[in-house]
mmCIF file of C-alpha atoms in Angstrom:
data_model
loop_
_atom_site.group_PDB
_atom_site.id
_atom_site.type_symbol
_atom_site.label_atom_id
_atom_site.label_comp_id
_atom_site.label_asym_id
_atom_site.label_seq_id
_atom_site.Cartn_x
_atom_site.Cartn_y
_atom_site.Cartn_z
ATOM 1 C CA MET A 113 -20.426 16.922 -9.982
ATOM 2 C CA ALA A 114 -23.367 19.031 -7.496
ATOM 3 C CA MET A 115 -25.179 17.332 -4.857
ATOM 4 C CA THR A 116 -27.479 18.391 -2.354
ATOM 5 C CA LEU A 117 -26.847 18.275 1.604
ATOM 6 C CA THR A 118 -29.330 15.618 2.118
ATOM 7 C CA ASP A 119 -28.053 13.848 -0.737
ATOM 8 C CA ILE A 120 -24.164 13.797 0.974
ATOM 9 C CA ALA A 121 -25.405 12.799 4.045
ATOM 10 C CA ARG A 122 -27.812 9.519 2.636
ATOM 11 C CA ALA A 123 -24.858 8.803 0.431
ATOM 12 C CA THR A 124 -21.890 9.019 3.530
ATOM 13 C CA GLY A 125 -24.707 7.846 6.998
ATOM 14 C CA LEU A 126 -23.229 11.370 8.029
ATOM 15 C CA GLU A 127 -25.871 13.222 10.837
ATOM 16 C CA LEU A 128 -27.191 16.290 8.785
ATOM 17 C CA VAL A 129 -27.882 19.535 11.200
ATOM 18 C CA GLY A 130 -29.242 22.523 9.120
ATOM 19 C CA ASP A 131 -30.751 23.679 5.754
ATOM 20 C CA GLY A 132 -29.833 19.552 3.165
ATOM 21 C CA ASP A 133 -31.071 22.081 0.717
ATOM 22 C CA LEU A 134 -27.631 23.318 -0.063
ATOM 23 C CA VAL A 135 -26.417 22.525 -3.250
ATOM 24 C CA VAL A 136 -22.391 22.452 -2.907
ATOM 25 C CA ARG A 137 -20.387 21.168 -6.200
ATOM 26 C CA SER A 138 -17.338 19.581 -4.905
ATOM 27 C CA PRO A 139 -14.813 18.930 -0.994
ATOM 28 C CA ALA A 140 -12.556 22.364 -0.354
ATOM 29 C CA ALA A 141 -10.625 23.530 2.134
ATOM 30 C CA PRO A 142 -11.596 25.174 5.267
ATOM 31 C CA GLY A 143 -9.435 28.346 4.620
ATOM 32 C CA ASP A 144 -10.316 28.466 0.426
ATOM 33 C CA ALA A 145 -13.687 27.109 0.257
ATOM 34 C CA GLY A 146 -16.550 29.211 -1.895
ATOM 35 C CA SER A 147 -20.057 29.887 -1.550
ATOM 36 C CA GLY A 148 -21.281 26.495 -2.733
ATOM 37 C CA ASP A 149 -18.183 23.720 -1.678
ATOM 38 C CA LEU A 150 -18.027 21.684 1.329
ATOM 39 C CA ALA A 151 -15.758 22.778 3.378
ATOM 40 C CA LEU A 152 -13.882 19.752 5.850
ATOM 41 C CA ALA A 153 -13.264 20.935 9.114
ATOM 42 C CA MET A 154 -13.423 18.098 11.136
ATOM 43 C CA SER A 155 -11.717 19.455 14.060
ATOM 44 C CA ASP A 156 -12.085 22.940 16.319
ATOM 45 C CA SER A 157 -8.795 23.591 14.889
ATOM 46 C CA TYR A 158 -10.146 24.636 11.323
ATOM 47 C CA ALA A 159 -12.480 27.147 13.709
ATOM 48 C CA ASP A 160 -11.285 30.413 12.846
ATOM 49 C CA ALA A 161 -10.230 29.180 8.869
ATOM 50 C CA LEU A 162 -13.985 27.754 8.638
ATOM 51 C CA SER A 163 -15.356 31.086 10.193
ATOM 52 C CA GLY A 164 -13.071 33.496 7.805
ATOM 53 C CA SER A 165 -14.092 31.682 4.238
ATOM 54 C CA ALA A 166 -17.302 32.231 2.350
ATOM 55 C CA ALA A 167 -18.665 28.818 2.755
ATOM 56 C CA GLU A 168 -22.701 27.954 4.081
ATOM 57 C CA ALA A 169 -21.905 24.339 4.101
ATOM 58 C CA ALA A 170 -19.547 22.052 5.780
ATOM 59 C CA VAL A 171 -18.360 18.305 7.333
ATOM 60 C CA VAL A 172 -17.661 19.412 11.497
ATOM 61 C CA TRP A 173 -17.048 17.724 14.748
ATOM 62 C CA GLU A 174 -19.751 17.028 17.017
ATOM 63 C CA GLY A 175 -20.651 20.459 18.465
ATOM 64 C CA ALA A 176 -19.442 22.734 16.485
ATOM 65 C CA ASP A 177 -22.056 26.032 16.258
ATOM 66 C CA LEU A 178 -23.116 26.330 12.659
ATOM 67 C CA ALA A 179 -24.369 30.093 13.751
ATOM 68 C CA ALA A 180 -21.134 31.326 15.083
ATOM 69 C CA LEU A 181 -19.108 29.335 12.186
ATOM 70 C CA GLY A 182 -21.258 30.991 8.944
ATOM 71 C CA LEU A 183 -23.036 27.717 7.998
ATOM 72 C CA LYS A 184 -26.576 27.273 6.636
ATOM 73 C CA GLY A 185 -26.369 23.208 7.173
ATOM 74 C CA ALA A 186 -23.715 20.423 7.607
ATOM 75 C CA LEU A 187 -22.476 16.704 8.449
ATOM 76 C CA LEU A 188 -21.647 15.902 11.236
ATOM 77 C CA ALA A 189 -17.841 13.559 11.794
ATOM 78 C CA SER A 190 -17.075 11.958 15.084
ATOM 79 C CA ARG A 191 -14.290 10.054 13.053
ATOM 80 C CA PRO A 192 -12.927 12.416 10.891
ATOM 81 C CA ARG A 193 -10.826 10.041 8.885
ATOM 82 C CA VAL A 194 -13.773 7.674 8.232
ATOM 83 C CA ALA A 195 -15.771 11.216 7.655
ATOM 84 C CA LEU A 196 -13.218 11.286 4.867
ATOM 85 C CA ALA A 197 -13.174 8.040 2.683
ATOM 86 C CA GLN A 198 -17.329 8.440 2.896
ATOM 87 C CA VAL A 199 -17.089 12.879 1.676
ATOM 88 C CA THR A 200 -14.678 11.962 -0.339
ATOM 89 C CA ASP A 201 -15.941 8.379 -2.187
ATOM 90 C CA ALA A 202 -18.821 9.921 -2.422
ATOM 91 C CA PHE A 203 -17.564 13.449 -4.632
ATOM 92 C CA GLN A 204 -15.432 10.233 -6.577
ATOM 93 C CA HIS A 205 -14.871 11.540 -10.673
ATOM 94 C CA PRO A 206 -15.847 9.343 -12.901
ATOM 95 C CA HIS A 207 -12.864 7.360 -14.727
ATOM 96 C CA GLY A 208 -13.734 7.996 -17.826
ATOM 97 C CA VAL A 209 -13.920 4.543 -19.901
ATOM 98 C CA SER A 210 -17.197 3.980 -21.431
ATOM 99 C CA PRO A 211 -18.606 -0.035 -21.161
ATOM 100 C CA GLY A 212 -17.753 -2.192 -24.073
ATOM 101 C CA VAL A 213 -14.484 -2.487 -25.698
ATOM 102 C CA HIS A 214 -12.952 0.513 -27.333
ATOM 103 C CA GLU A 215 -11.964 0.036 -31.360
ATOM 104 C CA THR A 216 -7.840 0.044 -30.894
ATOM 105 C CA ALA A 217 -8.325 -2.705 -28.117
ATOM 106 C CA ILE A 218 -7.364 -6.014 -28.698
ATOM 107 C CA VAL A 219 -9.262 -8.661 -27.346
ATOM 108 C CA ALA A 220 -8.835 -12.619 -27.517
ATOM 109 C CA ALA A 221 -11.315 -14.530 -29.311
ATOM 110 C CA SER A 222 -11.257 -17.105 -26.721
ATOM 111 C CA ALA A 223 -10.743 -14.111 -24.037
ATOM 112 C CA GLU A 224 -14.367 -14.282 -21.584
ATOM 113 C CA ILE A 225 -15.489 -10.206 -21.127
ATOM 114 C CA GLY A 226 -18.038 -9.809 -18.146
ATOM 115 C CA ALA A 227 -21.371 -7.800 -18.360
ATOM 116 C CA ASN A 228 -21.505 -4.339 -18.044
ATOM 117 C CA ALA A 229 -17.095 -4.610 -18.440
ATOM 118 C CA ALA A 230 -15.357 -1.322 -19.660
ATOM 119 C CA ILE A 231 -11.733 -2.164 -22.190
ATOM 120 C CA GLY A 232 -10.303 1.195 -22.575
ATOM 121 C CA PRO A 233 -7.870 2.128 -25.719
ATOM 122 C CA PHE A 234 -4.399 -0.191 -26.891
ATOM 123 C CA THR A 235 -5.779 -2.816 -23.823
ATOM 124 C CA ILE A 236 -4.317 -6.190 -24.755
ATOM 125 C CA ILE A 237 -6.058 -9.329 -23.626
ATOM 126 C CA GLY A 238 -4.764 -12.086 -24.300
ATOM 127 C CA GLU A 239 -6.845 -16.202 -24.594
ATOM 128 C CA GLY A 240 -8.488 -17.439 -22.306
ATOM 129 C CA ALA A 241 -8.542 -14.468 -20.150
ATOM 130 C CA ARG A 242 -11.325 -13.795 -17.600
ATOM 131 C CA ILE A 243 -12.851 -10.533 -17.289
ATOM 132 C CA GLY A 244 -15.500 -10.376 -14.768
ATOM 133 C CA ARG A 245 -18.858 -8.336 -14.481
ATOM 134 C CA ASP A 246 -18.400 -4.332 -14.102
ATOM 135 C CA ALA A 247 -14.493 -4.586 -14.812
ATOM 136 C CA VAL A 248 -13.080 -0.935 -15.392
ATOM 137 C CA ILE A 249 -9.446 -1.759 -17.583
ATOM 138 C CA GLY A 250 -7.927 2.031 -18.506
ATOM 139 C CA ALA A 251 -5.411 3.028 -21.440
ATOM 140 C CA HIS A 252 -2.295 0.507 -22.529
ATOM 141 C CA VAL A 253 -3.375 -2.280 -20.120
ATOM 142 C CA SER A 254 -2.407 -5.824 -20.538
ATOM 143 C CA ILE A 255 -3.561 -9.105 -18.970
ATOM 144 C CA GLY A 256 -2.244 -12.112 -20.146
ATOM 145 C CA ALA A 257 -3.359 -15.608 -21.355
ATOM 146 C CA ASP A 258 -5.852 -17.611 -18.453
ATOM 147 C CA ALA A 259 -5.630 -14.151 -16.245
ATOM 148 C CA VAL A 260 -9.006 -14.748 -14.232
ATOM 149 C CA ILE A 261 -9.480 -10.887 -12.889
ATOM 150 C CA GLY A 262 -12.764 -10.450 -10.575
ATOM 151 C CA ALA A 263 -15.955 -8.488 -10.786
ATOM 152 C CA ASN A 264 -15.707 -4.682 -10.084
ATOM 153 C CA ALA A 265 -12.834 -4.574 -10.652
ATOM 154 C CA LEU A 266 -10.719 -1.051 -11.516
ATOM 155 C CA ILE A 267 -7.438 -0.912 -13.526
ATOM 156 C CA TYR A 268 -5.541 2.074 -14.552
ATOM 157 C CA ASP A 269 -3.459 2.955 -17.596
ATOM 158 C CA GLY A 270 -0.393 1.013 -18.397
ATOM 159 C CA VAL A 271 -0.864 -1.796 -15.967
ATOM 160 C CA ARG A 272 0.530 -5.183 -16.225
ATOM 161 C CA ILE A 273 -1.705 -8.419 -15.167
ATOM 162 C CA GLY A 274 1.425 -11.494 -16.705
ATOM 163 C CA ALA A 275 -0.305 -15.001 -17.905
ATOM 164 C CA ARG A 276 -2.530 -17.374 -15.153
ATOM 165 C CA CYS A 277 -2.623 -14.543 -12.253
ATOM 166 C CA LYS A 278 -6.007 -14.870 -10.336
ATOM 167 C CA ILE A 279 -7.435 -12.198 -9.256
ATOM 168 C CA GLY A 280 -10.445 -11.679 -6.893
ATOM 169 C CA ASP A 281 -13.373 -8.860 -6.739
ATOM 170 C CA ASP A 282 -13.351 -5.435 -5.485
ATOM 171 C CA PHE A 283 -9.439 -5.205 -6.884
ATOM 172 C CA ILE A 284 -7.576 -1.578 -7.729
ATOM 173 C CA ALA A 285 -3.923 -1.487 -9.544
ATOM 174 C CA GLN A 286 -3.201 2.221 -9.719
ATOM 175 C CA PRO A 287 -1.431 3.403 -13.010
ATOM 176 C CA ASN A 288 1.954 0.822 -14.155
ATOM 177 C CA ALA A 289 1.929 -1.593 -11.516
ATOM 178 C CA VAL A 290 3.195 -4.695 -12.768
ATOM 179 C CA ILE A 291 1.252 -8.315 -11.172
ATOM 180 C CA GLY A 292 3.084 -11.848 -12.340
ATOM 181 C CA ALA A 293 7.002 -11.068 -13.636
ATOM 182 C CA ASP A 294 9.714 -13.272 -13.413
ATOM 183 C CA GLY A 295 11.052 -13.505 -9.853
ATOM 184 C CA PHE A 296 14.586 -12.849 -8.894
ATOM 185 C CA SER A 297 15.936 -15.788 -8.332
ATOM 186 C CA PHE A 298 20.274 -17.069 -9.552
ATOM 187 C CA GLU A 299 22.406 -19.272 -8.419
ATOM 188 C CA PRO A 300 25.870 -19.355 -9.860
ATOM 189 C CA PRO A 301 27.116 -22.736 -10.802
ATOM 190 C CA GLU A 302 29.917 -23.165 -8.830
ATOM 191 C CA ARG A 303 30.108 -22.885 -4.838
ATOM 192 C CA GLY A 304 29.317 -18.280 -4.809
ATOM 193 C CA ASN A 305 30.179 -16.019 -2.072
ATOM 194 C CA VAL A 306 26.912 -15.541 -0.839
ATOM 195 C CA GLU A 307 26.730 -19.143 0.273
ATOM 196 C CA ALA A 308 30.335 -19.247 1.785
ATOM 197 C CA ALA A 309 29.003 -16.375 3.377
ATOM 198 C CA LYS A 310 26.304 -17.632 4.796
ATOM 199 C CA GLN A 311 27.550 -21.178 5.292
ATOM 200 C CA ASP A 312 31.614 -19.961 6.686
ATOM 201 C CA GLY A 313 31.667 -16.400 7.889
ATOM 202 C CA ALA A 314 33.862 -15.341 5.441
ATOM 203 C CA LEU A 315 34.711 -15.032 1.614
ATOM 204 C CA ASP A 316 37.035 -17.373 -0.377
ATOM 205 C CA SER A 317 39.882 -14.419 -2.191
ATOM 206 C CA ALA A 318 40.623 -17.362 -5.227
ATOM 207 C CA ARG A 319 36.371 -17.082 -6.369
ATOM 208 C CA ARG A 320 35.244 -15.790 -9.198
ATOM 209 C CA THR A 321 31.726 -16.123 -10.551
ATOM 210 C CA THR A 322 31.633 -17.196 -13.577
ATOM 211 C CA GLY A 323 28.014 -17.411 -14.468
ATOM 212 C CA PHE A 324 24.423 -17.317 -13.192
ATOM 213 C CA LEU A 325 21.650 -19.779 -13.575
ATOM 214 C CA ARG A 326 18.116 -18.143 -13.375
ATOM 215 C CA ILE A 327 15.721 -20.455 -11.263
ATOM 216 C CA HIS A 328 12.158 -20.272 -13.800
ATOM 217 C CA SER A 329 9.393 -18.437 -12.219
ATOM 218 C CA LEU A 330 6.669 -21.241 -13.488
ATOM 219 C CA ALA A 331 3.948 -20.032 -9.761
ATOM 220 C CA ALA A 332 1.954 -17.101 -11.125
ATOM 221 C CA VAL A 333 0.418 -14.574 -8.429
ATOM 222 C CA GLU A 334 -3.029 -15.113 -6.466
ATOM 223 C CA ILE A 335 -4.972 -12.213 -4.934
ATOM 224 C CA GLY A 336 -7.778 -12.038 -2.402
ATOM 225 C CA ASN A 337 -11.484 -9.818 -2.462
ATOM 226 C CA ASP A 338 -10.907 -6.368 -2.090
ATOM 227 C CA VAL A 339 -7.285 -5.515 -2.530
ATOM 228 C CA GLU A 340 -5.241 -2.809 -4.079
ATOM 229 C CA ILE A 341 -2.358 -2.628 -5.998
ATOM 230 C CA GLY A 342 -0.121 1.173 -5.736
ATOM 231 C CA ALA A 343 1.145 2.938 -8.725
ATOM 232 C CA THR A 344 4.827 1.304 -9.988
ATOM 233 C CA THR A 345 3.683 -1.565 -7.336
ATOM 234 C CA THR A 346 5.708 -5.189 -8.331
ATOM 235 C CA ILE A 347 4.584 -8.358 -7.506
ATOM 236 C CA ASP A 348 6.918 -11.427 -8.725
ATOM 237 C CA ARG A 349 5.232 -14.747 -9.364
ATOM 238 C CA GLY A 350 5.995 -18.218 -7.589
ATOM 239 C CA THR A 351 8.511 -20.390 -8.251
ATOM 240 C CA ILE A 352 6.585 -23.416 -7.890
ATOM 241 C CA ALA A 353 3.940 -22.505 -5.770
ATOM 242 C CA PRO A 354 1.807 -18.819 -6.138
ATOM 243 C CA THR A 355 2.383 -15.384 -4.580
ATOM 244 C CA ARG A 356 -0.366 -14.908 -2.105
ATOM 245 C CA ILE A 357 -1.830 -11.098 -1.499
ATOM 246 C CA GLY A 358 -4.361 -12.080 1.007
ATOM 247 C CA HIS A 359 -8.494 -10.557 1.263
ATOM 248 C CA GLY A 360 -8.607 -6.698 1.798
ATOM 249 C CA THR A 361 -4.962 -6.345 1.658
ATOM 250 C CA LYS A 362 -3.578 -2.294 0.315
ATOM 251 C CA ILE A 363 -0.082 -2.140 -0.882
ATOM 252 C CA ASP A 364 1.073 1.264 -1.989
ATOM 253 C CA ASN A 365 3.253 2.539 -4.412
ATOM 254 C CA GLN A 366 6.309 1.487 -4.998
ATOM 255 C CA VAL A 367 6.792 -1.549 -3.175
ATOM 256 C CA GLN A 368 8.439 -5.232 -4.259
ATOM 257 C CA ILE A 369 7.035 -8.227 -3.175
ATOM 258 C CA GLY A 370 9.230 -10.886 -4.209
ATOM 259 C CA HIS A 371 8.285 -14.485 -5.514
ATOM 260 C CA ASN A 372 6.775 -17.096 -3.224
ATOM 261 C CA VAL A 373 5.769 -14.541 -0.919
ATOM 262 C CA GLN A 374 2.817 -14.704 1.172
ATOM 263 C CA VAL A 375 0.827 -12.107 2.405
ATOM 264 C CA GLY A 376 -1.840 -12.235 4.866
ATOM 265 C CA GLN A 377 -5.840 -10.369 5.286
ATOM 266 C CA MET A 378 -6.172 -6.743 6.084
ATOM 267 C CA CYS A 379 -2.418 -5.737 5.635
ATOM 268 C CA LEU A 380 -1.148 -2.457 5.274
ATOM 269 C CA ILE A 381 2.734 -1.905 3.400
ATOM 270 C CA CYS A 382 3.126 1.337 2.891
ATOM 271 C CA ALA A 383 5.337 2.947 -0.383
ATOM 272 C CA GLN A 384 9.164 2.032 -0.668
ATOM 273 C CA THR A 385 9.212 -1.348 0.960
ATOM 274 C CA GLY A 386 10.552 -4.928 0.258
ATOM 275 C CA ILE A 387 9.929 -8.097 0.395
ATOM 276 C CA ALA A 388 12.136 -10.435 -0.687
ATOM 277 C CA GLY A 389 11.224 -14.206 -1.587
ATOM 278 C CA SER A 390 9.325 -16.467 0.003
ATOM 279 C CA THR A 391 8.820 -14.494 3.141
ATOM 280 C CA SER A 392 5.403 -14.864 4.979
ATOM 281 C CA VAL A 393 3.478 -12.154 6.444
ATOM 282 C CA GLY A 394 0.596 -12.551 8.511
ATOM 283 C CA ASP A 395 -2.637 -11.124 8.661
ATOM 284 C CA ARG A 396 -3.543 -8.028 9.398
ATOM 285 C CA VAL A 397 -0.080 -6.685 9.780
ATOM 286 C CA VAL A 398 1.599 -3.135 9.403
ATOM 287 C CA LEU A 399 4.781 -2.329 7.427
ATOM 288 C CA GLY A 400 5.709 1.276 7.344
ATOM 289 C CA GLY A 401 6.853 3.049 4.479
ATOM 290 C CA LYS A 402 10.633 1.865 3.399
ATOM 291 C CA CYS A 403 10.466 -1.500 5.600
ATOM 292 C CA GLY A 404 12.805 -4.599 4.310
ATOM 293 C CA ILE A 405 12.055 -7.928 4.876
ATOM 294 C CA ALA A 406 14.991 -10.575 4.160
ATOM 295 C CA ASP A 407 13.579 -13.731 2.414
ATOM 296 C CA HIS A 408 12.713 -16.259 4.391
ATOM 297 C CA VAL A 409 11.028 -13.907 7.179
ATOM 298 C CA LYS A 410 7.871 -15.235 8.512
ATOM 299 C CA ILE A 411 5.608 -11.954 10.359
ATOM 300 C CA GLY A 412 3.118 -13.029 13.095
ATOM 301 C CA SER A 413 -0.090 -11.703 12.669
ATOM 302 C CA ASP A 414 -1.107 -8.503 13.794
ATOM 303 C CA VAL A 415 2.795 -7.096 13.727
ATOM 304 C CA VAL A 416 3.406 -2.842 13.543
ATOM 305 C CA CYS A 417 6.665 -1.911 11.210
ATOM 306 C CA ALA A 418 7.297 1.896 11.606
ATOM 307 C CA ALA A 419 8.648 3.068 8.797
ATOM 308 C CA GLY A 420 12.601 1.999 7.901
ATOM 309 C CA THR A 421 12.785 -1.029 9.939
ATOM 310 C CA MET A 422 14.897 -3.738 8.684
ATOM 311 C CA VAL A 423 13.969 -7.446 9.292
ATOM 312 C CA ALA A 424 16.041 -9.858 8.794
ATOM 313 C CA THR A 425 14.277 -12.647 11.373
ATOM 314 C CA ASN A 426 11.305 -14.060 12.772
ATOM 315 C CA ILE A 427 8.344 -11.262 14.439
ATOM 316 C CA SER A 428 6.168 -12.900 17.116
ATOM 317 C CA PRO A 429 2.809 -12.316 16.700
ATOM 318 C CA LYS A 430 1.288 -8.493 17.805
ATOM 319 C CA SER A 431 4.655 -7.202 17.849
ATOM 320 C CA ILE A 432 5.649 -3.907 17.514
ATOM 321 C CA MET A 433 8.934 -3.179 15.489
ATOM 322 C CA MET A 434 11.230 -0.430 14.921
ATOM 323 C CA GLY A 435 14.612 0.544 14.480
ATOM 324 C CA MET A 436 17.573 -1.606 11.892
ATOM 325 C CA PRO A 437 17.784 -4.462 13.160
ATOM 326 C CA ALA A 438 14.129 -4.521 13.615
ATOM 327 C CA THR A 439 13.808 -4.524 17.732
ATOM 328 C CA ASP A 440 10.767 -3.855 20.112
ATOM 329 C CA ARG A 441 9.854 -0.443 19.992
ATOM 330 C CA ASN A 442 10.966 0.342 23.960
ATOM 331 C CA LYS A 443 14.176 -1.316 23.789
ATOM 332 C CA ALA A 444 14.749 0.703 20.180
ATOM 333 C CA ILE A 445 13.615 3.838 22.055
ATOM 334 C CA GLU A 446 16.028 3.035 24.888
ATOM 335 C CA GLN A 447 18.952 2.675 22.433
ATOM 336 C CA PHE A 448 18.132 5.526 20.366
ATOM 337 C CA MET A 449 18.076 7.622 23.616
ATOM 338 C CA ALA A 450 21.793 5.876 24.570
ATOM 339 C CA ILE A 451 22.897 7.094 21.113
ATOM 340 C CA ARG A 452 22.163 10.680 22.149
ATOM 341 C CA ARG A 453 23.964 11.280 25.518
ATOM 342 C CA LEU A 454 27.043 9.070 23.832
ATOM 343 C CA PRO A 455 28.532 12.442 23.035
ATOM 344 C CA GLN A 456 27.665 13.604 27.376
ATOM 345 C CA MET A 457 28.692 10.179 28.443
ATOM 346 C CA VAL A 458 32.137 10.425 26.412
ATOM 347 C CA ALA A 459 32.889 14.760 27.490
ATOM 348 C CA GLN A 460 32.658 12.807 31.515
ATOM 349 C CA VAL A 461 34.567 10.145 29.964
ATOM 350 C CA ARG A 462 37.268 12.233 29.727
ATOM 351 C CA GLN A 463 36.980 14.556 32.414
ATOM 352 C CA ILE A 464 37.607 11.430 35.113
ATOM 353 C CA ARG A 465 40.507 10.469 32.782
ATOM 354 C CA GLN A 466 42.188 13.467 33.131
ATOM 355 C CA LYS A 467 41.675 13.745 37.158
ATOM 356 C CA LEU A 468 42.872 10.688 36.859
ATOM 357 C CA GLY A 469 46.078 11.454 35.126
ATOM 358 C CA LEU A 470 45.320 8.604 32.643
#
């Protein structure tokens, strides 16, 4: 995709300096950039790599000396990662699904397909489903009966969206995400060991579980606008009320969100996090990779949980948590430091005991 620096400046809002007529093909790392590439060097730490490359155009830090770097034109980045988002958006590859319904797709007669939508090969759209305008749906996608997908959706290959799920505008689902599977909710007919452990703190050694009753998921999943779901992430439908994901929330790959969970707006949920059923997550919450959230927990708004945090109890708003179990960040750091000092303390105690003849 060839563009001039002037084109990119208009698309991104970045300030242009030097020759705006320079044509570049694609972004590149500073050390690998050729004469037709746009080197991404938004920090002076890239100066040596950039000056040693053949790049004539780059995205650079404010105050960079273009002549010293061998550049003929540049875009200035005051916030590097924001600039990275803008530039990669300008160079985003086309999705390769043409408007219209592919001849191998199966679309129910009662389904509604919005204007300029694109339906890829071998995709199945169920009875009564509604697909918004300008939606792009890849290959081998299934969308259940009476599901609603908003405008400008981008649904990659292999995604599964269950019946009656409702999804807002500007939705993105990465490959093989599953939205609207049944929740994991079972109960033994008799009082089981889990119930005994919770109530009594002890197990009945004579008790044996004979089977499980499924608690069916009768509700669906409701997702707001501008939400992104990562590859192979699963969001289970609710039991009676819907599982909900708020506007603007971004969910990484391989995340599990259980039945009845309520996730607020503008949250970031990182890879391999698991949120058990009936948990409530406030707005603007950040859950690092591999966080584990127990069932029926309430996490307040503006909470940050570091990677690997295990949450078993409610968390107040504006808390920073880490560790297992989840602990206030400052207290957790004190505990980690104390654990590191334990071998030294043990040696000191041993010396004292020897001196005392103990």
